[in-house]
Short mmCIF file of C-alpha atoms and ligand atoms in Angstrom, two decimals:
data_model
loop_
_atom_site.label_atom_id
_atom_site.label_comp_id
_atom_site.label_asym_id
_atom_site.label_seq_id
_atom_site.Cartn_x
_atom_site.Cartn_y
_atom_site.Cartn_z
CA LYS A 1 -0.05 -0.16 0.12
CA LEU A 2 1.28 3.38 -1.12
CA LYS A 3 1.73 6.10 1.47
CA ASP A 4 -0.71 9.28 0.27
CA PHE A 5 1.06 12.42 -0.79
CA PRO A 6 0.90 15.19 2.34
CA LYS A 7 -1.49 17.71 1.83
CA ASP A 8 0.83 20.27 1.72
CA PHE A 9 3.40 18.54 -0.99
CA LEU A 10 4.87 21.19 -3.05
CA TRP A 11 4.03 20.28 -6.58
CA GLY A 12 5.98 22.80 -8.63
CA ALA A 13 7.87 23.08 -11.84
CA SER A 14 11.39 24.74 -12.39
CA THR A 15 12.95 27.19 -15.10
CA SER A 16 16.18 29.18 -15.03
CA ALA A 17 16.29 32.76 -15.89
CA TYR A 18 18.96 32.76 -18.75
CA GLN A 19 16.89 29.56 -20.29
CA VAL A 20 13.55 31.34 -19.98
CA GLU A 21 13.40 35.04 -19.77
CA GLY A 22 14.97 36.71 -22.85
CA ALA A 23 15.12 40.27 -22.48
CA TRP A 24 18.98 39.43 -22.32
CA ASN A 25 19.89 43.64 -22.23
CA GLU A 26 16.90 45.10 -21.23
CA ASP A 27 15.74 47.42 -18.15
CA GLY A 28 19.36 47.65 -17.11
CA LYS A 29 20.33 43.62 -17.09
CA GLY A 30 24.40 43.31 -17.24
CA LEU A 31 25.88 40.84 -19.59
CA SER A 32 26.19 37.48 -18.03
CA THR A 33 28.41 34.80 -19.30
CA GLN A 34 25.52 33.09 -21.09
CA ASP A 35 25.30 36.41 -23.01
CA MET A 36 28.97 35.75 -23.92
CA LEU A 37 29.58 32.14 -24.36
CA THR A 38 29.00 31.02 -28.25
CA PRO A 39 25.60 28.59 -27.95
CA PRO A 40 26.18 25.15 -29.25
CA GLU A 41 26.29 24.77 -33.26
CA ASN A 42 23.14 25.45 -34.87
CA THR A 43 21.29 26.28 -31.55
CA THR A 44 19.49 29.91 -30.85
CA ASP A 45 20.90 31.83 -28.32
CA PHE A 46 19.65 33.33 -24.96
CA LYS A 47 18.50 36.82 -26.00
CA VAL A 48 14.62 35.95 -26.62
CA ALA A 49 14.48 32.59 -25.11
CA SER A 50 10.85 32.26 -24.10
CA ASP A 51 10.23 35.96 -23.65
CA HIS A 52 9.21 35.15 -20.24
CA TYR A 53 10.34 38.64 -19.00
CA HIS A 54 7.56 40.31 -20.96
CA ARG A 55 4.91 37.34 -20.61
CA MET A 56 5.47 36.72 -17.08
CA LYS A 57 1.95 37.43 -15.91
CA GLU A 58 0.39 35.25 -18.71
CA ASP A 59 2.77 32.53 -17.99
CA VAL A 60 2.09 32.65 -14.02
CA GLN A 61 -1.59 32.46 -14.81
CA LEU A 62 -0.98 29.38 -16.68
CA PHE A 63 0.95 28.00 -13.71
CA ALA A 64 -1.89 28.63 -11.71
CA GLU A 65 -4.53 27.06 -13.99
CA MET A 66 -2.21 24.19 -13.94
CA GLY A 67 -2.73 24.06 -10.07
CA LEU A 68 1.03 24.60 -9.21
CA LYS A 69 1.75 24.85 -5.34
CA ALA A 70 5.48 25.92 -5.94
CA TYR A 71 7.44 27.37 -8.82
CA ARG A 72 11.47 26.66 -8.71
CA PHE A 73 12.92 29.87 -10.64
CA SER A 74 16.40 31.52 -10.78
CA ILE A 75 17.06 35.02 -10.31
CA ALA A 76 19.92 36.41 -12.87
CA TRP A 77 22.39 38.06 -10.81
CA SER A 78 23.41 40.49 -13.38
CA ARG A 79 19.89 41.85 -13.39
CA ILE A 80 20.17 42.74 -9.88
CA LEU A 81 23.75 43.84 -10.16
CA PRO A 82 24.71 44.46 -13.76
CA GLU A 83 28.62 44.63 -12.84
CA GLY A 84 27.98 41.45 -10.33
CA ARG A 85 29.00 43.80 -7.75
CA GLY A 86 28.38 47.50 -6.46
CA LYS A 87 25.36 49.44 -7.98
CA ILE A 88 22.08 47.67 -7.82
CA ASN A 89 19.74 47.93 -10.96
CA GLN A 90 16.19 48.76 -9.35
CA LYS A 91 14.28 47.64 -12.48
CA GLY A 92 15.77 44.06 -11.97
CA ILE A 93 14.78 44.19 -8.30
CA ASP A 94 11.27 45.37 -9.38
CA PHE A 95 10.71 42.43 -12.20
CA TYR A 96 11.35 39.89 -9.35
CA ASN A 97 9.02 41.47 -7.14
CA ARG A 98 6.41 41.48 -9.61
CA LEU A 99 7.02 37.84 -10.33
CA ILE A 100 6.88 36.90 -6.31
CA ASP A 101 3.77 39.01 -6.05
CA GLU A 102 2.06 37.51 -8.92
CA LEU A 103 3.02 34.02 -7.95
CA LEU A 104 1.77 34.88 -4.11
CA LYS A 105 -1.61 36.11 -5.63
CA TYR A 106 -2.24 32.48 -6.59
CA ASN A 107 -0.70 30.74 -3.61
CA ILE A 108 2.36 29.59 -5.58
CA GLN A 109 5.15 29.16 -3.06
CA PRO A 110 8.56 30.79 -4.99
CA ILE A 111 11.44 28.40 -4.47
CA VAL A 112 14.31 30.64 -5.71
CA THR A 113 17.88 29.28 -7.42
CA MET A 114 20.17 32.34 -6.39
CA PHE A 115 22.74 31.26 -9.33
CA HIS A 116 22.05 29.09 -12.05
CA PHE A 117 25.10 29.07 -14.55
CA ASP A 118 24.57 32.73 -15.45
CA LEU A 119 27.54 34.48 -13.61
CA PRO A 120 27.83 38.14 -14.25
CA TRP A 121 30.37 38.67 -17.29
CA SER A 122 32.21 41.28 -15.23
CA LEU A 123 33.14 38.83 -12.53
CA ALA A 124 34.00 36.05 -14.91
CA LYS A 125 36.15 38.11 -17.18
CA GLU A 126 38.32 38.83 -13.94
CA GLY A 127 38.60 35.17 -13.20
CA GLY A 128 34.96 34.21 -11.75
CA TRP A 129 35.18 31.75 -9.11
CA ILE A 130 38.71 31.58 -9.17
CA ASN A 131 39.16 34.60 -7.46
CA ARG A 132 38.45 34.19 -3.53
CA SER A 133 36.94 37.63 -3.62
CA ILE A 134 33.85 36.39 -5.38
CA ILE A 135 33.12 34.78 -2.04
CA GLU A 136 32.31 38.23 -0.69
CA ASP A 137 30.62 39.11 -4.07
CA PHE A 138 28.34 36.37 -3.71
CA LYS A 139 27.43 37.29 -0.17
CA ASP A 140 26.78 40.73 -0.72
CA TYR A 141 24.18 39.73 -3.94
CA ALA A 142 22.58 37.17 -1.40
CA LYS A 143 22.14 39.91 1.07
CA ILE A 144 20.38 41.97 -1.42
CA LEU A 145 18.24 39.04 -2.41
CA PHE A 146 17.38 38.40 1.17
CA GLU A 147 16.48 42.10 2.09
CA ASN A 148 14.25 42.60 -0.83
CA PHE A 149 12.70 39.33 -1.25
CA GLY A 150 13.26 37.31 2.01
CA ASP A 151 9.81 38.50 3.59
CA ARG A 152 7.87 36.48 0.85
CA VAL A 153 10.53 33.67 -0.42
CA LYS A 154 10.72 30.71 1.89
CA TYR A 155 12.84 28.42 -0.06
CA TRP A 156 16.25 29.15 -1.09
CA LEU A 157 18.55 27.49 -3.60
CA THR A 158 22.37 28.50 -3.59
CA ILE A 159 24.06 27.09 -6.41
CA ASN A 160 22.43 24.97 -9.26
CA GLU A 161 24.54 21.83 -10.36
CA GLN A 162 27.90 23.12 -8.91
CA ASN A 163 29.02 19.49 -9.36
CA MET A 164 28.10 19.66 -13.26
CA MET A 165 29.96 23.01 -13.63
CA VAL A 166 33.10 21.52 -12.28
CA LEU A 167 32.84 18.04 -14.02
CA ALA A 168 31.52 19.44 -17.41
CA GLY A 169 35.29 20.36 -17.70
CA ASN A 170 34.41 23.97 -18.80
CA LEU A 171 32.55 24.94 -15.71
CA LEU A 172 29.44 25.96 -17.59
CA GLY A 173 28.86 29.64 -17.11
CA THR A 174 31.75 30.61 -15.31
CA LYS A 175 35.61 31.08 -16.46
CA THR A 176 37.02 28.16 -18.13
CA SER A 177 39.78 26.39 -16.22
CA LYS A 178 43.13 25.94 -17.89
CA ASN A 179 43.65 23.09 -15.56
CA LEU A 180 41.96 20.99 -13.22
CA GLN A 181 43.61 22.30 -10.04
CA GLU A 182 41.87 25.66 -11.21
CA THR A 183 38.68 23.86 -11.30
CA TYR A 184 38.58 22.51 -7.66
CA GLN A 185 40.07 25.82 -6.54
CA GLN A 186 36.91 27.22 -8.14
CA ASN A 187 34.69 24.28 -6.72
CA HIS A 188 36.31 25.32 -3.16
CA HIS A 189 35.25 28.80 -3.53
CA MET A 190 31.80 28.01 -4.52
CA LEU A 191 31.58 25.32 -1.18
CA LEU A 192 32.77 28.34 1.05
CA ALA A 193 30.40 30.89 -0.82
CA GLN A 194 27.52 28.41 -0.28
CA ALA A 195 28.28 28.02 3.46
CA GLU A 196 28.57 31.51 3.94
CA VAL A 197 25.24 32.37 2.11
CA MET A 198 23.78 29.56 4.21
CA ARG A 199 24.80 31.23 7.62
CA LEU A 200 23.69 34.60 6.30
CA CYS A 201 20.33 33.10 5.24
CA HIS A 202 19.60 31.89 8.75
CA GLU A 203 20.82 34.91 10.40
CA MET A 204 18.57 37.20 8.25
CA LEU A 205 15.53 35.55 7.55
CA LEU A 206 13.91 33.31 10.54
CA ASP A 207 11.31 31.31 8.79
CA ALA A 208 13.34 30.73 5.62
CA GLN A 209 14.98 27.24 4.20
CA ILE A 210 18.01 26.92 2.04
CA GLY A 211 20.21 24.22 0.68
CA PRO A 212 21.79 23.04 -2.39
CA ALA A 213 20.76 21.98 -5.80
CA PRO A 214 23.34 19.60 -7.30
CA ASN A 215 22.57 17.14 -10.09
CA ILE A 216 22.65 13.98 -8.60
CA SER A 217 22.50 10.36 -10.17
CA PRO A 218 23.07 6.63 -8.36
CA VAL A 219 25.81 4.89 -9.69
CA TYR A 220 25.85 1.35 -10.76
CA PRO A 221 28.38 -1.04 -11.48
CA ALA A 222 28.48 -2.58 -14.96
CA THR A 223 28.87 -6.01 -13.68
CA ASN A 224 29.04 -7.64 -10.27
CA LYS A 225 32.82 -8.05 -10.28
CA PRO A 226 34.16 -6.32 -7.20
CA GLU A 227 36.19 -4.11 -9.26
CA ASP A 228 33.19 -2.74 -11.05
CA MET A 229 31.65 -2.11 -7.79
CA LEU A 230 34.62 0.05 -6.66
CA ALA A 231 34.70 2.01 -9.68
CA ALA A 232 31.20 2.89 -8.89
CA GLU A 233 31.86 3.86 -5.29
CA ASN A 234 34.90 5.90 -6.79
CA TRP A 235 32.53 7.90 -9.03
CA ALA A 236 29.83 8.53 -6.54
CA ALA A 237 32.50 9.95 -4.38
CA LEU A 238 33.80 12.42 -7.27
CA ARG A 239 30.42 12.75 -8.83
CA ASN A 240 27.76 13.23 -5.49
CA TRP A 241 29.40 12.84 -2.18
CA LEU A 242 32.41 15.49 -2.74
CA TYR A 243 29.56 18.19 -3.06
CA LEU A 244 27.15 17.00 -0.80
CA ASP A 245 29.17 15.95 2.25
CA ALA A 246 31.00 19.40 2.06
CA CYS A 247 27.56 21.16 2.24
CA VAL A 248 25.74 18.84 4.80
CA LYS A 249 28.48 17.06 6.83
CA ARG A 250 30.82 20.23 6.39
CA ILE A 251 33.49 17.73 5.63
CA TYR A 252 35.55 17.05 2.28
CA ASN A 253 34.53 13.21 1.27
CA PRO A 254 37.85 11.49 2.15
CA THR A 255 37.81 9.20 -0.95
CA ALA A 256 37.48 12.34 -3.15
CA TRP A 257 40.15 14.17 -1.33
CA ALA A 258 42.40 11.50 -1.56
CA PHE A 259 41.93 11.33 -5.34
CA LEU A 260 42.24 15.12 -5.51
CA GLU A 261 45.59 14.60 -3.72
CA GLU A 262 47.07 11.90 -5.55
CA LYS A 263 46.11 13.69 -8.79
CA LYS A 264 47.77 16.89 -7.30
CA ILE A 265 44.71 19.19 -8.10
CA LEU A 266 43.89 19.80 -4.44
CA PRO A 267 42.47 23.31 -3.83
CA ASN A 268 44.83 25.41 -1.94
CA MET A 269 43.15 26.18 1.26
CA LYS A 270 43.41 28.90 3.71
CA LYS A 271 43.31 28.67 7.53
CA GLY A 272 39.83 28.95 8.73
CA ASP A 273 38.29 27.62 5.51
CA LEU A 274 36.99 24.56 7.24
CA HIS A 275 35.76 26.62 9.84
CA ILE A 276 33.75 28.70 7.29
CA LEU A 277 32.48 25.30 5.97
CA LYS A 278 31.60 24.29 9.23
CA ALA A 279 29.12 27.61 9.83
CA GLY A 280 26.81 26.88 7.09
CA LYS A 281 24.12 24.22 7.53
CA PRO A 282 21.12 23.30 4.84
CA ASP A 283 17.65 22.78 6.18
CA PHE A 284 16.91 20.57 3.06
CA ILE A 285 18.76 18.89 0.11
CA ALA A 286 17.24 19.73 -3.36
CA PHE A 287 18.63 18.06 -6.21
CA ASN A 288 17.97 17.49 -9.97
CA TYR A 289 17.47 13.74 -11.40
CA TYR A 290 17.86 12.83 -14.93
CA ASN A 291 18.97 9.42 -14.65
CA SER A 292 21.33 6.69 -13.35
CA THR A 293 24.43 6.44 -14.17
CA THR A 294 26.86 3.19 -14.74
CA VAL A 295 30.63 2.47 -14.46
CA SER A 296 32.85 -0.28 -14.94
CA ALA A 297 36.84 -0.45 -13.57
CA SER A 298 39.28 1.10 -16.03
CA LEU A 299 43.15 -0.02 -16.11
CA PRO A 300 45.61 2.54 -15.11
CA ASP A 301 47.21 2.72 -18.69
CA ASP A 302 43.35 2.93 -20.40
CA SER A 303 43.21 6.14 -22.09
CA VAL A 304 40.78 8.75 -21.11
CA LYS A 305 37.12 8.71 -22.51
CA TYR A 306 35.01 11.55 -23.74
CA ASP A 307 31.21 11.99 -24.20
CA LYS A 308 30.01 11.43 -27.48
CA TYR A 309 28.03 14.43 -27.26
CA ASP A 310 30.01 16.69 -25.16
CA LYS A 311 33.81 16.18 -26.50
CA LYS A 312 35.18 18.14 -23.58
CA LYS A 313 33.47 16.09 -21.09
CA MET A 314 35.76 13.46 -19.44
CA ILE A 315 33.59 10.11 -18.96
CA SER A 316 36.33 7.89 -17.40
CA GLU A 317 39.50 8.57 -15.18
CA PRO A 318 42.31 5.77 -15.80
CA GLY A 319 42.63 3.32 -13.13
CA VAL A 320 39.60 4.75 -11.38
CA TYR A 321 36.24 4.45 -13.34
CA GLU A 322 34.81 4.41 -16.82
CA VAL A 323 31.12 5.35 -17.79
CA VAL A 324 29.39 3.00 -19.82
CA GLU A 325 25.75 2.51 -21.36
CA ASN A 326 23.35 0.58 -19.59
CA SER A 327 21.58 -1.79 -22.10
CA ASN A 328 18.97 -2.27 -19.86
CA LEU A 329 17.56 1.18 -19.66
CA PRO A 330 15.33 2.70 -22.50
CA LYS A 331 16.58 5.92 -24.17
CA THR A 332 15.14 9.51 -24.89
CA PRO A 333 15.45 10.86 -28.13
CA PHE A 334 18.39 12.55 -27.14
CA ASN A 335 20.10 9.43 -26.16
CA TRP A 336 19.74 10.26 -22.16
CA GLU A 337 19.03 6.97 -20.27
CA ILE A 338 15.49 6.69 -18.60
CA ASP A 339 15.81 5.17 -15.14
CA PRO A 340 12.58 5.69 -12.96
CA VAL A 341 13.76 2.72 -10.31
CA GLY A 342 17.16 4.85 -10.25
CA PHE A 343 15.02 7.71 -9.02
CA ARG A 344 13.72 5.66 -5.73
CA ILE A 345 17.32 4.20 -5.04
CA ILE A 346 18.99 7.73 -5.19
CA LEU A 347 16.13 9.05 -2.92
CA ARG A 348 16.88 6.38 -0.38
CA GLN A 349 20.77 6.86 -0.49
CA LEU A 350 20.25 10.42 -0.12
CA TYR A 351 17.82 10.35 3.15
CA ASP A 352 19.93 7.24 4.35
CA ARG A 353 23.21 9.38 3.96
CA TYR A 354 21.98 12.66 5.54
CA HIS A 355 18.57 12.34 7.12
CA LEU A 356 17.31 15.56 5.80
CA PRO A 357 13.98 16.64 3.75
CA LEU A 358 14.86 16.19 0.03
CA LEU A 359 13.15 18.48 -2.57
CA ILE A 360 13.25 17.75 -6.33
CA THR A 361 14.07 20.45 -8.24
CA GLU A 362 14.41 19.06 -11.94
CA ASN A 363 13.49 16.06 -13.36
CA GLY A 364 11.98 15.67 -16.92
CA ILE A 365 12.19 14.48 -20.53
CA GLY A 366 13.49 16.57 -23.54
CA LEU A 367 11.29 15.76 -26.67
CA TYR A 368 11.11 17.01 -30.24
CA ASP A 369 7.35 18.05 -29.32
CA GLU A 370 5.21 19.46 -32.64
CA LEU A 371 2.20 20.77 -32.86
CA ASP A 372 -0.27 18.05 -34.45
CA GLU A 373 -3.03 19.12 -37.35
CA ASP A 374 -5.38 20.15 -34.70
CA GLY A 375 -2.81 22.46 -32.81
CA LYS A 376 -2.29 19.88 -30.16
CA ILE A 377 0.78 18.54 -28.45
CA ASN A 378 0.15 15.06 -27.62
CA ASP A 379 3.42 14.30 -25.44
CA ASP A 380 2.31 11.03 -23.88
CA ILE A 381 6.08 10.21 -23.79
CA ARG A 382 6.57 12.93 -21.25
CA ILE A 383 3.13 11.55 -19.35
CA ASP A 384 4.69 8.25 -19.01
CA PHE A 385 7.92 9.57 -17.92
CA TYR A 386 6.43 11.46 -15.21
CA GLN A 387 3.92 8.82 -14.50
CA GLN A 388 6.51 6.10 -13.70
CA HIS A 389 9.17 8.79 -11.96
CA ILE A 390 6.29 10.00 -9.70
CA MET A 391 5.09 6.52 -8.89
CA GLU A 392 8.81 5.66 -7.89
CA MET A 393 9.19 8.61 -5.83
CA GLN A 394 5.83 7.74 -3.91
CA LYS A 395 7.51 4.34 -3.27
CA ALA A 396 10.51 6.25 -1.83
CA MET A 397 7.96 8.02 0.60
CA THR A 398 6.62 4.83 1.26
CA ASP A 399 10.28 3.43 2.24
CA GLY A 400 10.29 6.24 4.68
CA VAL A 401 11.93 9.04 2.83
CA GLU A 402 10.95 12.75 3.50
CA VAL A 403 10.23 14.52 0.20
CA LEU A 404 9.15 18.16 0.54
CA GLY A 405 8.08 18.50 -3.28
CA TYR A 406 8.66 17.64 -6.75
CA ASN A 407 9.63 20.57 -9.33
CA PRO A 408 9.62 19.14 -12.96
CA TRP A 409 11.83 20.47 -15.56
CA SER A 410 10.61 22.37 -16.98
CA ALA A 411 7.33 24.57 -16.37
CA ILE A 412 7.31 25.72 -19.79
CA ASP A 413 9.19 25.13 -23.09
CA LEU A 414 12.73 27.11 -23.23
CA VAL A 415 16.17 27.09 -24.43
CA SER A 416 17.95 23.85 -23.57
CA THR A 417 21.86 24.11 -22.65
CA HIS A 418 23.16 21.68 -25.20
CA GLU A 419 20.34 21.47 -27.61
CA GLY A 420 18.74 24.97 -28.11
CA PHE A 421 14.71 25.25 -28.93
CA ARG A 422 14.29 21.76 -30.46
CA LYS A 423 14.65 19.96 -27.40
CA ARG A 424 11.41 20.93 -25.37
CA TYR A 425 10.79 19.96 -21.67
CA GLY A 426 7.87 22.02 -20.87
CA PHE A 427 4.24 21.36 -19.64
CA ILE A 428 3.44 24.64 -22.07
CA TYR A 429 4.35 24.82 -25.52
CA VAL A 430 6.21 28.13 -26.80
CA ASN A 431 5.23 28.67 -30.30
CA ARG A 432 8.47 29.61 -31.77
CA LYS A 433 11.24 27.83 -33.82
CA GLU A 434 14.67 27.58 -33.48
CA PHE A 435 15.81 30.62 -35.30
CA ASP A 436 12.19 31.65 -36.30
CA LEU A 437 10.49 33.47 -33.46
CA LEU A 438 6.73 32.90 -34.80
CA ASP A 439 4.14 34.40 -32.32
CA MET A 440 5.65 32.98 -29.15
CA ASN A 441 2.25 31.86 -28.18
CA ARG A 442 1.66 29.58 -25.07
CA ILE A 443 -0.18 26.22 -25.71
CA PRO A 444 -1.02 23.72 -22.84
CA LYS A 445 0.27 20.43 -23.91
CA LYS A 446 -1.42 17.06 -22.94
CA SER A 447 0.93 16.80 -20.15
CA PHE A 448 -0.33 19.80 -18.93
CA TYR A 449 -3.97 18.39 -17.92
CA TRP A 450 -2.57 15.10 -16.53
CA TYR A 451 -0.27 17.09 -14.15
CA GLN A 452 -3.51 19.41 -13.45
CA LYS A 453 -5.26 16.41 -12.69
CA LEU A 454 -2.50 14.97 -10.50
CA ILE A 455 -2.13 17.93 -8.38
CA ARG A 456 -5.95 18.51 -7.74
CA GLU A 457 -6.46 14.65 -6.66
CA ASN A 458 -2.91 14.64 -4.89
CA LYS A 459 -2.56 11.07 -6.48
CA VAL A 460 -1.13 9.62 -9.69
CA PRO A 461 -3.74 9.12 -12.31
C1 BGP B 501 20.44 20.60 -15.85
C2 BGP B 501 20.09 22.23 -15.85
C3 BGP B 501 18.85 22.85 -16.47
C4 BGP B 501 18.70 22.09 -17.79
C5 BGP B 501 18.56 20.51 -17.64
C6 BGP B 501 18.51 19.79 -18.89
O1 BGP B 501 21.56 20.41 -16.20
O2 BGP B 501 20.19 22.40 -14.49
O3 BGP B 501 19.33 24.07 -16.52
O4 BGP B 501 19.22 22.71 -18.73
O5 BGP B 501 19.93 20.26 -17.47
O6 BGP B 501 19.48 19.98 -19.85
P1 BGP B 501 19.68 19.93 -21.14
O7 BGP B 501 18.95 21.47 -21.47
O8 BGP B 501 20.82 20.20 -21.80
O9 BGP B 501 18.82 19.19 -22.10
#
């Protein structure tokens, strides 16, 4: 017998500022790295995106029609502080005040990501997270957010997918490192900044909750050979536990640390850094789940393997692990493996390890959604994906895991980080093409009505 969802379960949906807002240079917004990075070949840029900046009221009304109890979105740092620090852009503050007030009009809880891959360009070009001074910049930025929005925003997320920025090899949205020691130095500064901001949040906002938002994936061994299991443990430490142990247990995961030490890519630490790490504590763990990962052992003299889609992304470490395909799992049209049971597994692993409430901030499937002849989008594949994943989440809750809410990626079609506008995740279709804006009208998909029914009945249809 499955446990019912709590009455106050936060059924939400997610977006990020640079992927949904557009208005890239309007109302005083400063440049971010996403305005300066060259988009992947043959994909659109972020200048217009879904034009949410101008259509915000209409979009929030649609979120309310869907019945959302929460909406996870990010604040663009360079809308608030165009230069990353110093002068505040009041029009940026005004936009997010309007958005938050609009959400609260419909009793939709705002869940705010403070930094989602869009570092202000003026900070990035000075070296971004490589400079220790950015810790103060992030704290000052956080203080402005807490001062202006802290009276209405009860859920805060520090950094979106810090682990993916580090592991993607080029630190998505921040300064590209010239070597891995610099990468893990940037990571160290992000960990310190996160800890400082969690402490500041608890000092300034008595009834707010704050946590990290990494991308977490359970790691399976390719076979039951002990060396494959060891490789899986290695990768789990480097991909997941390095980030969450530092945030939650406030220590560097010993196995990950030993790996960095052996490779001579340890971050330079200052006296007091561990004290800073210990001073911040999360109230919950938010995380993004897309799929599980399977690894096999690799020999010390094996060559480094790279992701066949993202040539810069290492998917192996000779003598430590090698990511391999899991032939037991179906795949999305973009070749991502689909693993609903993996979702139940990781929910249990996270709860067993940290005993903190969990909040899902991304889960979804990218599809080539198309308007059919009567102008509808029958995204049955997406409905099936959510049906399976929500069922496994409910099983995990029945297994005893405390889950605060579920925010699928994405509330509305927006620009994919790798595949532009052709790869759609939304419950709401945006009528534009990769390079042809058309009328940008919003059209609820079949999954919109499915999710609406699920939320209304508080159970899986
Ligand atoms: C996550 C990011 C989201 C979104 C999602 C889908 O890593 O946090 O911003 O991009 O991935 O990925 P993609 O857009 O590449 O399909």
